[in-house]
Amino acid sequence: PIIYCNFIFPIGLNATVEIKDTHCSQFTQVASNTTIYTEGEATAILKPTITPEEKKSGTFFTHEYCARIDILYDRDGDGMAESVLYNRFMIPITYRYEKGSSGSNNDDAVIVSASVNGKERQSVDARTIISGVVVGSLITLFLVLLVRRFKRYRSNRRKDEQVNVEVTPVPKGLLI
C-alpha cells in the first residue's frame, strides 16, 4: 500500500509536507520534503515498511504514521525560509494480510481501518490568537473612549474658565 495525506492551506503561503512511520512526538524537525508548495494544496506520500513477520501472521496489526505540514517564511530576506508554523496529524492504520502471504508483495494487504485520529496540538493555539485579538480590541476601545471623554472634559472646563466681561464705553468728557 501507499499512504497519501493531502493538506489544504491558504494560497500564497509556502509550505512543505512530509509523512513518517513514527509517532508525532518524535517528529520534531521541519518536514524535509524539498518541494515547496504555494498553490494551497500539498500531498505527502509514504510507502510503508511492513515486516515479513507481520505479513505472515494473518492477524491485525496497526502502524502509526505522522503527517506534518510546515508553513515557511523567509524572515531575513536571505533566501533561507524557516518554519514559522507547523501542524502534525497522527494517522493510525490497521492492516491485515492473509495468513501465509508472500513476504515480498505489499499489495496483498487489506487495510481494515485508516483515519486521522485528530490533529496534534498546534504550535500556535487558535484560542490564544482569538483571545489576544479580543483583549486587544477591548483595550483599544477603552483607550478611544478615554481620550474622547478627556477631550470633552477639557472642552467643558475651558468654557467654564472663560469670563464674560462686558465693556461699557465711558462717555467723553466725564472724568471724575
Short mmCIF file of C-alpha atoms in Angstrom, two decimals:
data_model
loop_
_atom_site.label_atom_id
_atom_site.label_comp_id
_atom_site.label_asym_id
_atom_site.label_seq_id
_atom_site.Cartn_x
_atom_site.Cartn_y
_atom_site.Cartn_z
CA PRO A 1 0.00 0.00 0.00
CA ILE A 2 0.91 3.64 -0.42
CA ILE A 3 -0.23 6.30 2.04
CA TYR A 4 -1.28 9.72 0.80
CA CYS A 5 -2.05 12.68 3.03
CA ASN A 6 -3.47 15.83 1.42
CA PHE A 7 -3.07 19.19 3.14
CA ILE A 8 -5.03 22.31 2.29
CA PHE A 9 -3.67 25.71 3.32
CA PRO A 10 -4.14 29.35 2.22
CA ILE A 11 -2.94 30.07 -1.33
CA GLY A 12 0.22 32.16 -1.44
CA LEU A 13 1.86 30.66 1.64
CA ASN A 14 4.93 28.48 1.22
CA ALA A 15 4.54 25.01 2.69
CA THR A 16 6.41 21.74 2.82
CA VAL A 17 4.88 18.42 3.92
CA GLU A 18 6.09 15.00 4.95
CA ILE A 19 4.73 11.76 6.38
CA LYS A 20 6.83 9.39 8.51
CA ASP A 21 6.40 5.96 10.03
CA THR A 22 6.78 7.29 13.57
CA HIS A 23 4.80 8.76 16.44
CA CYS A 24 4.20 12.52 16.23
CA SER A 25 6.10 13.18 19.47
CA GLN A 26 9.27 12.02 17.67
CA PHE A 27 8.64 14.10 14.53
CA THR A 28 10.17 17.35 15.79
CA GLN A 29 12.24 18.61 12.86
CA VAL A 30 10.90 20.56 9.89
CA ALA A 31 9.39 18.46 7.11
CA SER A 32 12.37 17.56 4.92
CA ASN A 33 10.49 17.37 1.62
CA THR A 34 12.36 19.66 -0.77
CA THR A 35 9.22 20.52 -2.74
CA ILE A 36 7.74 23.84 -1.64
CA TYR A 37 4.03 24.14 -2.35
CA THR A 38 2.37 27.54 -2.85
CA GLU A 39 -0.96 26.74 -4.53
CA GLY A 40 -2.91 25.89 -1.38
CA GLU A 41 -2.71 22.11 -1.61
CA ALA A 42 0.12 19.70 -0.87
CA THR A 43 0.35 15.90 -0.79
CA ALA A 44 2.68 13.80 1.33
CA ILE A 45 3.34 10.24 0.13
CA LEU A 46 4.80 7.28 2.03
CA LYS A 47 5.38 3.65 1.07
CA PRO A 48 5.20 1.97 4.47
CA THR A 49 7.61 -0.70 5.64
CA ILE A 50 5.85 -3.85 6.80
CA THR A 51 7.93 -6.69 8.20
CA PRO A 52 7.66 -10.26 6.83
CA GLU A 53 6.55 -11.44 10.29
CA GLU A 54 3.59 -9.04 10.21
CA LYS A 55 2.64 -10.27 6.74
CA LYS A 56 2.80 -13.97 7.64
CA SER A 57 0.98 -13.69 10.96
CA GLY A 58 -2.50 -13.32 9.46
CA THR A 59 -3.57 -11.08 12.33
CA PHE A 60 -4.44 -7.42 12.58
CA PHE A 61 -1.61 -5.01 13.24
CA THR A 62 -1.52 -1.24 13.44
CA HIS A 63 1.14 1.21 12.36
CA GLU A 64 1.09 4.83 13.43
CA TYR A 65 2.17 7.42 10.92
CA CYS A 66 2.68 11.11 11.46
CA ALA A 67 1.96 13.66 8.74
CA ARG A 68 3.42 17.13 9.18
CA ILE A 69 2.96 20.44 7.36
CA ASP A 70 5.30 23.39 7.84
CA ILE A 71 4.46 26.92 6.74
CA LEU A 72 7.71 28.58 5.67
CA TYR A 73 8.73 32.23 5.69
CA ASP A 74 11.96 33.99 4.76
CA ARG A 75 12.30 36.33 7.76
CA ASP A 76 15.75 37.68 6.96
CA GLY A 77 15.34 38.00 3.20
CA ASP A 78 18.41 35.82 2.66
CA GLY A 79 16.55 33.14 0.67
CA MET A 80 16.57 30.64 3.54
CA ALA A 81 12.97 30.06 4.63
CA GLU A 82 12.29 28.72 8.10
CA SER A 83 9.22 27.11 9.62
CA VAL A 84 7.05 29.70 11.36
CA LEU A 85 4.00 27.46 11.86
CA TYR A 86 3.52 23.71 11.79
CA ASN A 87 0.91 21.10 12.47
CA ARG A 88 1.15 17.34 12.89
CA PHE A 89 -1.53 14.71 12.37
CA MET A 90 -1.46 11.19 13.79
CA ILE A 91 -2.71 8.57 11.32
CA PRO A 92 -3.19 5.05 12.74
CA ILE A 93 -3.72 2.43 10.03
CA THR A 94 -4.75 -1.13 10.81
CA TYR A 95 -3.64 -3.79 8.32
CA ARG A 96 -4.38 -7.45 7.85
CA TYR A 97 -2.64 -9.87 5.49
CA GLU A 98 -3.97 -13.28 4.64
CA LYS A 99 -2.16 -15.86 6.72
CA GLY A 100 0.98 -17.04 4.95
CA SER A 101 1.02 -14.38 2.22
CA SER A 102 4.31 -13.78 0.48
CA GLY A 103 6.81 -11.61 2.26
CA SER A 104 7.78 -9.69 -0.86
CA ASN A 105 4.46 -8.24 -2.01
CA ASN A 106 2.88 -5.35 -0.10
CA ASP A 107 -0.14 -5.32 -2.44
CA ASP A 108 -1.79 -8.24 -0.60
CA ALA A 109 -2.60 -6.04 2.40
CA VAL A 110 -6.16 -5.39 3.41
CA ILE A 111 -6.49 -2.04 5.14
CA VAL A 112 -9.05 -2.56 7.86
CA SER A 113 -9.22 0.99 9.17
CA ALA A 114 -7.46 4.23 8.47
CA SER A 115 -8.38 7.55 9.97
CA VAL A 116 -6.89 10.73 11.26
CA ASN A 117 -7.48 10.49 14.99
CA GLY A 118 -7.24 14.22 15.30
CA LYS A 119 -4.50 16.68 14.97
CA GLU A 120 -1.72 17.22 17.42
CA ARG A 121 -1.69 20.43 19.39
CA GLN A 122 -0.73 23.29 17.08
CA SER A 123 2.44 25.27 17.56
CA VAL A 124 0.23 28.37 17.82
CA ASP A 125 -3.09 27.74 19.55
CA ALA A 126 -6.04 29.37 17.78
CA ARG A 127 -7.74 30.15 21.09
CA THR A 128 -4.72 32.15 22.16
CA ILE A 129 -4.79 34.18 18.96
CA ILE A 130 -8.54 34.82 19.19
CA SER A 131 -8.39 35.81 22.86
CA GLY A 132 -5.47 38.13 22.10
CA VAL A 133 -7.45 39.83 19.34
CA VAL A 134 -10.49 40.25 21.61
CA VAL A 135 -8.45 41.63 24.52
CA GLY A 136 -6.54 43.95 22.18
CA SER A 137 -9.80 45.23 20.69
CA LEU A 138 -11.27 45.88 24.14
CA ILE A 139 -8.17 47.76 25.26
CA THR A 140 -8.21 49.86 22.07
CA LEU A 141 -11.91 50.64 22.54
CA PHE A 142 -11.30 51.62 26.17
CA LEU A 143 -8.46 53.95 25.17
CA VAL A 144 -10.55 55.61 22.44
CA LEU A 145 -13.41 56.20 24.89
CA LEU A 146 -10.97 57.54 27.49
CA VAL A 147 -9.44 60.03 25.03
CA ARG A 148 -12.88 61.22 23.86
CA ARG A 149 -14.04 61.71 27.44
CA PHE A 150 -10.87 63.64 28.33
CA LYS A 151 -11.32 65.92 25.30
CA ARG A 152 -14.95 66.57 26.26
CA TYR A 153 -13.95 67.31 29.87
CA ARG A 154 -11.20 69.67 28.75
CA SER A 155 -13.58 71.46 26.37
CA ASN A 156 -16.19 71.93 29.12
CA ARG A 157 -13.53 73.17 31.53
CA ARG A 158 -12.34 75.81 29.07
CA LYS A 159 -15.90 77.06 28.66
CA ASP A 160 -16.26 77.33 32.43
CA GLU A 161 -12.97 79.25 32.76
CA GLN A 162 -13.94 81.82 30.21
CA VAL A 163 -15.03 85.05 31.90
CA ASN A 164 -17.62 87.05 30.13
CA VAL A 165 -16.60 90.68 30.52
CA GLU A 166 -18.92 93.38 29.36
CA VAL A 167 -17.16 96.58 28.41
CA THR A 168 -19.22 99.70 28.72
CA PRO A 169 -17.91 102.77 26.98
CA VAL A 170 -17.24 105.79 29.12
CA PRO A 171 -18.73 109.00 27.71
CA LYS A 172 -16.16 111.59 26.72
CA GLY A 173 -15.76 114.50 28.95
CA LEU A 174 -16.72 112.85 32.15
CA LEU A 175 -13.80 112.45 34.39
CA ILE A 176 -14.38 112.09 38.00
#
